[in-house]
Amino acid sequence: ADVSSRLNPTDYVGFTFFVGGMAMMAASAFFFLSLSQFDRKWRTSILVSGLITFIAAVHYFYMRDYWFANAESPTFFRYVDWLLTVPLMCVEFYLILKVAGAKPSLMWKLIFASVVMLVTGYFGEAVFTDQAALWGGISGVAYFYIVYEIWFGGAKKLAVAAGEDILRAHKILCWFVLVGWAIYPLGYMLGTDGWYTSFLGTGSVDVVYNIADAINKIGFGLVIYALAVKKQNVLV
Amino acid sequence: ADVSSRLNPTDYVGFTFFVGGMAMMAASAFFFLSLSQFDRKWRTSILVSGLITFIAAVHYFYMRDYWFANAESPTFFRYVDWLLTVPLMCVEFYLILKVAGAKPSLMWKLIFASVVMLVTGYFGEAVFTDQAALWGGISGVAYFYIVYEIWFGGAKKLAVAAGEDILRAHKILCWFVLVGWAIYPLGYMLGTDGWYTSFLGTGSVDVVYNIADAINKIGFGLVIYALAVKKQNVLV
Ligand SMILES: CC1=C(/C=C/C(C)=C/C=C/C(C)=C/C=O)C(C)(C)CCC1
Ligand SMILES: CC1=C(/C=C/C(C)=C/C=C/C(C)=C/C=O)C(C)(C)CCC1
């Protein structure tokens, strides 16, 4: 079933895959083509924002085809995508805090925690589905470690030292991680069986994940874009 | 049925899909490659013009294939395209009025109305086709709200404050929305059943939508291009 075979107009899951992929594609074009608008200092951050949406765009095309062909969640592709894009988001935190002297070790700590979060999440969602709640719990611990580190740990201290504009952007990104990222465990609980199933029920993981991705990948990139614009007083 | 299978030379709908897609592709190349000709201040607007035609170009390739494979309107792809490009047009209104102090809330109001217009239109055209006239009516209310806001509401006041050149461009864009966009509900009425069917008859929605898209997406972008040229006295 490729995309030109008949579509069901009420396949809303397929709809979010399609619109999500196109939005990621457009966002990548936006970040990449706006690179020349920025001073060198800011280009790497904008470039990484573009990489995140670009990686997602390609995965969305695969996920969409997988969905249309099998009417089944493309969990495999989903986690491949996250395994690349979430560490890149950790790199973004490091990049904007570099002016205040952030060390690579901060970046590696965050990346390590994000890989633990994703590998254990994959085990619960795709491999040891009988123990989804257990693996999800371990994944959640790694998630809260990231939240702690950026809200109260070393990253927070650097953000305070970096001055007003960067602190404000850092705070918005912190809210993305606390609220925007929290949508994913919710999707996970809708899609797996555990103690939570009795009151949460079950639902389409993919619609939830697709909405969360649009917010977190494109929104996150736009916060960094806005910071760069502000810092160099470019009028856009 | 891919594009290299035999074509029917009198398949005018297919012809407009093909020529429309190519025109969108060329327009994107034009906007993207002219970016470096403009000061930073204007680049974002030109970039967004290019994104609109680029998103459309990709969707036109899908729509064309879908049409050739199924000889059926690719309503699904059509609305995915609009759901991304129409909000971006609202962003354009905001961007050119920013010099006069436009606030993001203006942009969000327009975007929200455009999403309501499109989601209800999709329901009428693809999901609840028995009640096409009803859903089309609701969609029309949202459409008129947009028309009102830019012709007489807050956006108009800002355009007056922004000075002669911007006011002139704003007015042209207002005419696009009033006349160019009005072609779409006409196409909708040709393609669905309602009180209007008795005197309008039925016809090919796609030819109408494709012509409207070429006018509105490429034309709209060119108005902004011309404004940017004028404002910075670039000789092109
Ligand atoms: C806590 C938790 C999870 C968290 C996932 C997150 C936080 C994913 C973030 C993805 C992003 C930000 C992608 C965008 O690029 C899982 C793995 C669902 C498993 C259940 C527990
Ligand atoms: C009022 C109305 C409609 C309006 C559609 C419009 C105004 C679409 C504009 C699309 C554009 C401008 C695309 C170009 O990028 C619908 C949905 C057909 C449903 C019937 C009522």
Coordinates of C-alpha atoms and ligand atoms in Angstrom, one line a residue:
Chain A
A1 CA 0.0 0.0 0.0
D2 CA 1.9 3.0 -1.2
V3 CA 0.5 6.5 -0.7
S4 CA -1.2 6.7 -4.0
S5 CA -3.5 3.8 -3.2
R6 CA -7.0 4.8 -2.0
L7 CA -7.0 6.6 1.3
N8 CA -9.6 6.4 4.0
P9 CA -10.6 10.0 4.8
T10 CA -11.2 9.2 8.4
D11 CA -7.8 7.7 9.0
Y12 CA -6.8 10.5 11.4
V13 CA -3.7 8.6 12.5
G14 CA -2.5 8.6 8.9
F15 CA -3.4 12.2 8.6
T16 CA -1.2 13.2 11.5
F17 CA 1.7 11.2 10.1
F18 CA 1.3 12.9 6.8
V19 CA 0.9 16.5 8.1
G20 CA 3.6 15.9 10.7
G21 CA 6.1 14.8 8.0
M22 CA 5.3 17.8 5.8
A23 CA 5.6 20.2 8.7
M24 CA 9.0 18.7 9.6
M25 CA 10.1 19.1 6.0
A26 CA 9.0 22.7 5.9
A27 CA 10.6 23.5 9.3
S28 CA 13.9 22.0 8.1
A29 CA 13.9 24.2 4.9
F30 CA 13.1 27.1 7.2
F31 CA 16.0 26.5 9.6
F32 CA 18.5 25.6 6.9
L33 CA 17.7 28.5 4.6
S34 CA 17.8 31.0 7.4
L35 CA 21.3 30.1 8.4
S36 CA 22.9 32.9 6.4
Q37 CA 20.8 35.4 8.4
F38 CA 22.8 34.7 11.5
D39 CA 26.3 35.5 12.8
R40 CA 28.6 32.5 12.9
K41 CA 28.3 32.3 16.6
W42 CA 24.6 31.3 16.3
R43 CA 24.7 29.2 13.2
T44 CA 25.5 25.9 14.9
S45 CA 22.5 26.1 17.1
I46 CA 20.2 26.9 14.2
L47 CA 21.8 24.2 12.1
V48 CA 21.2 21.6 14.9
S49 CA 17.5 22.7 15.1
G50 CA 17.3 22.0 11.4
L51 CA 18.9 18.6 11.7
I52 CA 16.4 17.6 14.4
T53 CA 13.4 18.4 12.1
F54 CA 15.2 17.0 9.1
I55 CA 15.9 13.6 10.7
A56 CA 12.3 13.6 11.8
A57 CA 11.0 14.4 8.3
V58 CA 12.7 11.4 6.9
H59 CA 11.5 9.1 9.7
Y60 CA 8.0 10.4 9.2
F61 CA 8.0 9.4 5.6
Y62 CA 8.9 5.9 6.6
M63 CA 6.5 5.8 9.5
R64 CA 3.7 7.0 7.3
D65 CA 4.3 4.3 4.7
Y66 CA 4.6 1.7 7.4
W67 CA 1.3 2.8 8.9
F68 CA -0.5 2.8 5.5
A69 CA 0.9 -0.6 4.7
N70 CA 0.3 -2.4 8.1
A71 CA -2.1 -0.2 10.1
E72 CA 0.3 -0.8 13.0
S73 CA 2.4 1.5 15.1
P74 CA 5.9 2.0 13.5
T75 CA 7.6 1.7 17.0
F76 CA 10.9 0.6 15.4
F77 CA 11.2 3.8 13.3
R78 CA 9.9 5.9 16.2
Y79 CA 12.7 4.9 18.5
V80 CA 15.4 5.2 15.8
D81 CA 14.2 8.8 15.3
W82 CA 14.2 9.6 19.0
L83 CA 17.6 8.0 19.5
L84 CA 19.1 10.6 17.2
T85 CA 16.9 13.6 17.8
V86 CA 16.7 13.6 21.6
P87 CA 20.6 13.5 22.1
L88 CA 20.7 16.4 19.6
M89 CA 18.3 18.4 21.8
C90 CA 20.8 17.8 24.7
V91 CA 23.5 19.2 22.4
E92 CA 21.3 22.3 22.0
F93 CA 21.2 22.9 25.8
Y94 CA 25.0 22.7 25.9
L95 CA 25.4 25.0 22.9
I96 CA 23.4 27.8 24.3
L97 CA 25.1 27.5 27.7
K98 CA 28.6 27.5 26.2
V99 CA 28.9 31.3 26.5
A100 CA 28.7 30.8 30.3
G101 CA 31.4 28.2 30.2
A102 CA 29.4 24.9 30.0
K103 CA 31.7 21.9 29.7
P104 CA 31.2 18.9 27.4
S105 CA 30.7 16.7 30.4
L106 CA 27.3 18.4 31.0
M107 CA 26.3 17.5 27.4
W108 CA 27.5 13.9 27.9
K109 CA 25.5 13.4 31.1
L110 CA 22.3 14.6 29.4
I111 CA 23.0 12.4 26.4
F112 CA 23.7 9.4 28.5
A113 CA 20.5 9.8 30.5
S114 CA 18.4 10.3 27.3
V115 CA 19.8 7.1 25.8
V116 CA 18.9 5.2 28.9
M117 CA 15.5 6.7 28.8
L118 CA 14.9 5.6 25.2
V119 CA 16.5 2.1 25.3
T120 CA 14.5 1.1 28.4
G121 CA 11.4 2.7 26.8
Y122 CA 11.9 0.6 23.7
F123 CA 12.2 -2.5 25.7
G124 CA 8.9 -1.8 27.4
E125 CA 7.1 -0.8 24.3
A126 CA 8.4 -3.3 21.7
V127 CA 10.3 -6.2 23.3
F128 CA 9.3 -7.1 26.9
T129 CA 5.7 -5.8 26.5
D130 CA 4.6 -7.9 29.5
Q131 CA 6.7 -5.7 31.8
A132 CA 5.8 -2.4 30.1
A133 CA 5.2 -0.7 33.5
L134 CA 8.5 -1.8 34.9
W135 CA 10.6 -0.6 31.9
G136 CA 8.5 2.6 31.6
G137 CA 9.3 3.2 35.3
I138 CA 13.1 2.9 34.7
S139 CA 12.8 5.1 31.7
G140 CA 10.9 7.6 33.8
V141 CA 13.7 7.8 36.3
A142 CA 16.2 8.7 33.6
Y143 CA 13.7 11.3 32.3
F144 CA 13.4 12.9 35.8
Y145 CA 17.1 13.0 36.0
I146 CA 17.2 15.1 32.9
V147 CA 14.4 17.4 34.3
Y148 CA 16.4 17.7 37.5
E149 CA 19.7 18.5 35.9
I150 CA 18.3 21.3 33.7
W151 CA 15.9 22.8 36.2
F152 CA 18.0 22.7 39.3
G153 CA 21.4 21.2 38.6
G154 CA 24.6 22.4 36.8
A155 CA 22.7 23.6 33.7
K156 CA 20.5 25.9 35.7
K157 CA 23.5 27.5 37.4
L158 CA 25.2 28.2 34.0
A159 CA 22.0 29.6 32.6
V160 CA 21.8 32.1 35.5
A161 CA 25.4 33.1 34.9
A162 CA 24.8 33.5 31.2
G163 CA 22.5 36.6 31.5
E164 CA 18.9 37.5 31.0
D165 CA 18.2 36.5 27.4
I166 CA 19.8 33.1 27.6
L167 CA 18.2 32.4 31.0
R168 CA 14.8 33.2 29.5
A169 CA 15.4 30.9 26.6
H170 CA 16.7 28.2 28.9
K171 CA 13.6 28.4 31.0
I172 CA 11.3 28.0 28.0
L173 CA 13.3 25.0 27.0
C174 CA 13.0 23.6 30.5
W175 CA 9.2 23.9 30.3
F176 CA 9.3 22.1 27.0
V177 CA 11.1 19.2 28.7
L178 CA 8.8 19.2 31.7
V179 CA 5.5 19.6 29.9
G180 CA 6.1 18.8 26.2
W181 CA 8.1 15.7 26.8
A182 CA 5.7 14.5 29.5
I183 CA 3.2 13.8 26.6
Y184 CA 5.4 10.9 25.6
P185 CA 5.0 8.8 28.7
L186 CA 1.3 9.5 28.5
G187 CA 1.2 8.1 25.0
Y188 CA 3.2 5.1 26.2
M189 CA 0.7 4.4 28.9
L190 CA -2.2 4.6 26.4
G191 CA -0.4 2.0 24.2
T192 CA 0.8 -0.5 26.8
D193 CA -0.7 -2.5 29.6
G194 CA 0.1 -1.7 33.2
W195 CA -1.4 -0.5 36.5
Y196 CA -2.4 2.7 34.7
T197 CA -4.6 1.0 32.1
S198 CA -7.5 0.7 34.5
F199 CA -8.1 4.4 34.6
L200 CA -6.3 5.7 31.5
G201 CA -7.8 3.2 29.1
T202 CA -6.1 2.6 25.8
G203 CA -5.8 4.9 22.8
S204 CA -3.8 5.7 19.7
V205 CA -0.1 6.1 20.7
D206 CA 0.7 7.5 17.4
V207 CA -1.6 10.5 17.4
V208 CA -0.2 11.4 20.8
Y209 CA 3.4 10.9 19.8
N210 CA 2.9 12.8 16.5
I211 CA 1.4 15.8 18.3
A212 CA 4.1 15.8 20.9
D213 CA 6.8 15.6 18.2
A214 CA 5.4 18.6 16.3
I215 CA 5.4 20.7 19.5
N216 CA 8.8 19.5 20.8
K217 CA 10.8 19.4 17.7
I218 CA 9.5 22.5 15.8
G219 CA 8.7 24.5 18.9
F220 CA 12.1 23.8 20.5
G221 CA 13.8 24.9 17.3
L222 CA 11.8 28.1 17.1
V223 CA 12.7 29.0 20.7
I224 CA 16.4 28.8 19.8
Y225 CA 15.7 30.7 16.5
A226 CA 14.0 33.5 18.5
L227 CA 16.9 33.6 21.0
A228 CA 19.4 33.9 18.2
V229 CA 17.4 36.7 16.6
K230 CA 17.2 38.5 19.8
K231 CA 20.9 38.2 20.7
Q232 CA 22.1 39.7 17.5
N233 CA 19.3 42.2 17.1
V234 CA 18.5 41.1 13.7
L235 CA 15.2 42.5 12.5
V236 CA 13.2 39.7 11.0
Chain B
A1 CA -0.4 3.9 -12.4
D2 CA 2.6 6.0 -12.2
V3 CA 3.3 9.0 -14.5
S4 CA 5.1 7.0 -17.2
S5 CA 2.0 4.9 -17.9
R6 CA 0.0 6.1 -20.9
L7 CA -1.5 9.5 -20.5
N8 CA -4.8 10.6 -21.8
P9 CA -4.2 13.9 -23.6
T10 CA -7.7 15.2 -22.7
D11 CA -7.2 14.6 -19.0
Y12 CA -7.4 18.3 -18.2
V13 CA -7.6 17.7 -14.5
G14 CA -4.4 15.7 -14.6
F15 CA -2.9 18.4 -16.8
T16 CA -3.6 21.1 -14.2
F17 CA -2.1 18.9 -11.4
F18 CA 1.0 18.5 -13.4
V19 CA 1.5 22.1 -14.5
G20 CA 0.5 23.3 -11.0
G21 CA 3.1 21.2 -9.3
M22 CA 5.8 22.3 -11.7
A23 CA 4.9 26.0 -11.3
M24 CA 5.0 25.6 -7.5
M25 CA 8.4 24.0 -7.8
A26 CA 9.8 26.8 -10.0
A27 CA 8.3 29.4 -7.7
S28 CA 10.0 27.9 -4.7
A29 CA 13.4 27.9 -6.5
F30 CA 12.8 31.5 -7.4
F31 CA 12.0 32.6 -3.8
F32 CA 14.7 30.5 -2.2
L33 CA 17.4 31.5 -4.6
S34 CA 16.6 35.2 -4.4
L35 CA 16.9 35.3 -0.6
S36 CA 20.5 36.5 -0.7
Q37 CA 19.3 39.5 -2.7
F38 CA 17.5 41.0 0.3
D39 CA 18.5 42.6 3.5
R40 CA 18.1 40.4 6.6
K41 CA 14.9 42.3 7.5
W42 CA 13.1 41.0 4.5
R43 CA 14.5 37.5 4.2
T44 CA 12.0 35.9 6.6
S45 CA 9.0 37.0 4.5
I46 CA 10.6 35.9 1.3
L47 CA 11.6 32.6 2.9
V48 CA 8.0 32.0 4.1
S49 CA 6.7 32.7 0.5
G50 CA 9.1 30.0 -0.7
L51 CA 8.0 27.6 2.0
I52 CA 4.4 28.0 0.9
T53 CA 5.1 27.1 -2.7
F54 CA 7.5 24.4 -1.6
I55 CA 5.0 22.7 0.6
A56 CA 2.5 22.9 -2.3
A57 CA 5.0 21.5 -4.8
V58 CA 5.5 18.4 -2.7
H59 CA 1.7 17.9 -2.2
Y60 CA 1.1 18.5 -5.9
F61 CA 3.3 15.5 -6.7
Y62 CA 1.3 13.3 -4.4
M63 CA -2.0 14.7 -5.6
R64 CA -1.0 14.1 -9.2
D65 CA 0.0 10.5 -8.6
Y66 CA -3.2 9.9 -6.6
W67 CA -5.3 11.4 -9.4
F68 CA -3.6 9.2 -12.1
A69 CA -3.9 6.1 -9.9
N70 CA -7.5 6.5 -8.8
A71 CA -9.2 9.2 -11.0
E72 CA -10.5 10.6 -7.8
S73 CA -10.1 13.9 -5.9
P74 CA -7.1 13.7 -3.6
T75 CA -9.1 15.5 -0.9
F76 CA -6.9 14.2 1.9
F77 CA -3.7 15.6 0.5
R78 CA -5.4 18.8 -0.5
Y79 CA -6.4 19.6 3.1
V80 CA -3.0 18.6 4.5
D81 CA -1.5 21.1 2.2
W82 CA -3.9 23.9 3.1
L83 CA -3.5 23.1 6.8
L84 CA 0.1 24.1 6.5
T85 CA 0.1 26.8 3.8
V86 CA -2.9 28.8 4.9
P87 CA -1.5 29.4 8.5
L88 CA 1.8 30.4 6.9
M89 CA -0.1 33.0 4.9
C90 CA -1.4 34.4 8.2
V91 CA 2.2 34.5 9.3
E92 CA 3.0 36.6 6.3
F93 CA 0.3 39.2 7.2
Y94 CA 1.9 39.4 10.7
L95 CA 5.4 39.7 9.4
I96 CA 4.8 42.6 7.1
L97 CA 2.9 44.4 9.9
K98 CA 5.5 43.9 12.5
V99 CA 7.2 47.2 11.7
A100 CA 4.0 48.9 12.8
G101 CA 4.1 46.9 16.1
A102 CA 1.8 43.9 15.2
K103 CA 1.6 41.5 18.1
P104 CA 1.8 37.7 17.9
S105 CA -1.8 37.6 19.2
L106 CA -3.0 39.0 15.8
M107 CA -1.2 36.1 14.0
W108 CA -2.6 33.5 16.4
K109 CA -6.2 34.8 15.9
L110 CA -5.8 34.5 12.1
I111 CA -4.2 31.1 12.4
F112 CA -6.9 29.8 14.7
A113 CA -9.7 31.0 12.3
S114 CA -8.0 29.5 9.3
V115 CA -7.7 26.1 11.1
V116 CA -11.4 26.2 12.0
M117 CA -12.2 27.1 8.4
L118 CA -10.2 24.1 7.1
V119 CA -11.1 21.5 9.6
T120 CA -14.8 22.1 9.2
G121 CA -14.4 22.3 5.4
Y122 CA -12.7 18.9 5.5
F123 CA -15.5 17.4 7.5
G124 CA -18.0 18.6 4.9
E125 CA -16.0 17.5 1.9
A126 CA -14.6 14.2 3.1
V127 CA -16.2 12.9 6.2
F128 CA -19.8 14.0 6.7
T129 CA -20.6 14.6 3.0
D130 CA -24.4 14.4 3.7
Q131 CA -24.1 17.7 5.6
A132 CA -21.8 19.4 3.2
A133 CA -23.8 22.6 3.2
L134 CA -23.8 22.9 6.9
W135 CA -20.1 22.3 7.4
G136 CA -19.3 24.6 4.5
G137 CA -21.4 27.3 6.2
I138 CA -19.5 27.0 9.4
S139 CA -16.3 27.1 7.4
G140 CA -17.6 30.2 5.6
V141 CA -18.1 32.0 8.9
A142 CA -14.5 31.5 9.9
Y143 CA -13.5 32.7 6.4
F144 CA -15.5 35.9 6.8
Y145 CA -13.9 36.5 10.2
I146 CA -10.5 36.5 8.5
V147 CA -11.7 38.8 5.8
Y148 CA -13.2 41.1 8.4
E149 CA -10.0 41.1 10.6
I150 CA -7.7 42.1 7.8
W151 CA -10.0 44.5 5.9
F152 CA -11.4 46.4 8.9
G153 CA -10.0 45.0 12.2
G154 CA -6.7 45.3 14.0
A155 CA -4.7 44.3 11.0
K156 CA -6.1 47.2 8.9
K157 CA -5.2 49.8 11.6
L158 CA -1.6 48.5 11.8
A159 CA -1.3 48.7 8.0
V160 CA -2.4 52.3 8.0
A161 CA 0.1 53.1 10.7
A162 CA 2.9 51.3 8.8
G163 CA 3.0 53.8 5.9
E164 CA 2.3 53.9 2.3
D165 CA 4.2 51.0 0.7
I166 CA 3.1 48.5 3.3
L167 CA -0.5 49.7 3.2
R168 CA -0.5 49.2 -0.5
A169 CA 0.9 45.7 -0.3
H170 CA -1.5 44.9 2.6
K171 CA -4.4 46.0 0.4
I172 CA -3.4 43.8 -2.4
L173 CA -3.2 40.9 -0.1
C174 CA -6.6 41.7 1.3
W175 CA -8.0 41.5 -2.3
F176 CA -6.3 38.1 -2.6
V177 CA -8.2 36.9 0.4
L178 CA -11.5 38.4 -0.6
V179 CA -11.5 37.4 -4.3
G180 CA -8.8 34.8 -4.7
W181 CA -9.7 32.7 -1.7
A182 CA -13.4 32.9 -2.6
I183 CA -12.7 30.6 -5.5
Y184 CA -12.3 27.7 -3.0
P185 CA -15.9 27.7 -1.6
L186 CA -17.0 27.9 -5.2
G187 CA -15.1 24.7 -6.0
Y188 CA -16.5 23.1 -2.8
M189 CA -20.0 23.9 -3.9
L190 CA -19.3 22.3 -7.3
G191 CA -18.0 19.2 -5.7
T192 CA -20.6 18.6 -2.9
D193 CA -24.4 18.4 -2.7
G194 CA -26.4 21.2 -1.1
W195 CA -29.0 23.8 -1.8
Y196 CA -26.6 25.4 -4.3
T197 CA -26.4 22.3 -6.5
S198 CA -29.7 23.1 -8.3
F199 CA -28.3 26.2 -9.9
L200 CA -24.5 25.7 -9.8
G201 CA -24.5 22.1 -11.1
T202 CA -21.6 19.9 -10.5
G203 CA -18.1 20.2 -11.8
S204 CA -14.5 19.3 -11.3
V205 CA -13.4 20.5 -7.9
D206 CA -9.8 19.9 -8.7
V207 CA -9.5 22.2 -11.7
V208 CA -11.0 25.0 -9.7
Y209 CA -8.8 24.3 -6.7
N210 CA -5.7 24.0 -8.8
I211 CA -6.3 27.3 -10.5
A212 CA -7.0 29.0 -7.2
D213 CA -3.9 27.6 -5.7
A214 CA -1.6 28.9 -8.5
I215 CA -3.1 32.4 -8.1
N216 CA -3.1 32.5 -4.4
K217 CA 0.2 30.8 -3.5
I218 CA 2.4 32.2 -6.2
G219 CA 0.7 35.5 -6.6
F220 CA 0.6 36.2 -2.8
G221 CA 4.4 35.4 -2.7
L222 CA 5.1 37.8 -5.5
V223 CA 3.3 40.7 -3.9
I224 CA 5.5 40.2 -0.9
Y225 CA 8.5 39.9 -3.1
A226 CA 7.6 43.2 -4.9
L227 CA 7.1 44.9 -1.5
A228 CA 10.6 43.8 -0.3
V229 CA 12.2 45.0 -3.5
K230 CA 10.5 48.4 -3.2
K231 CA 11.3 48.9 0.4
Q232 CA 15.0 48.4 0.0
N233 CA 15.3 49.8 -3.5
V234 CA 17.1 46.8 -4.8
L235 CA 17.3 46.8 -8.5
V236 CA 16.3 43.5 -9.9
Ligands
LIG1 C1 9.5 9.0 30.2 C2 9.2 7.8 29.3 C3 9.4 7.9 27.9 C4 9.8 9.2 27.5 C5 10.0 9.6 26.2 C6 10.5 10.9 25.8 C7 10.6 12.0 26.8 C8 10.7 11.1 24.5 C9 11.1 12.4 23.9 C10 11.2 12.5 22.6 C11 11.4 13.7 22.0 C12 11.6 15.0 22.7 C13 11.5 13.7 20.7 C14 11.6 14.9 19.9 O1 12.5 15.1 19.2 C15 9.1 6.8 27.0 C16 10.3 6.4 26.2 C17 7.9 7.0 26.1 C18 8.8 5.5 27.8 C19 7.9 5.7 29.0 C20 8.6 6.6 29.9
LIG2 C1 -14.9 29.2 2.9 C2 -14.9 27.7 2.6 C3 -13.7 27.0 2.3 C4 -12.5 27.9 2.1 C5 -11.3 27.5 1.7 C6 -10.2 28.4 1.6 C7 -10.4 29.9 1.7 C8 -9.0 27.9 1.3 C9 -7.8 28.6 1.0 C10 -6.7 28.0 0.6 C11 -5.5 28.7 0.3 C12 -5.4 30.1 0.3 C13 -4.5 27.9 -0.1 C14 -3.3 28.4 -0.7 O1 -2.3 28.3 -0.1 C15 -13.7 25.5 2.1 C16 -12.6 24.9 3.0 C17 -13.4 25.1 0.7 C18 -15.0 24.9 2.5 C19 -16.2 25.7 2.1 C20 -16.2 27.0 2.7

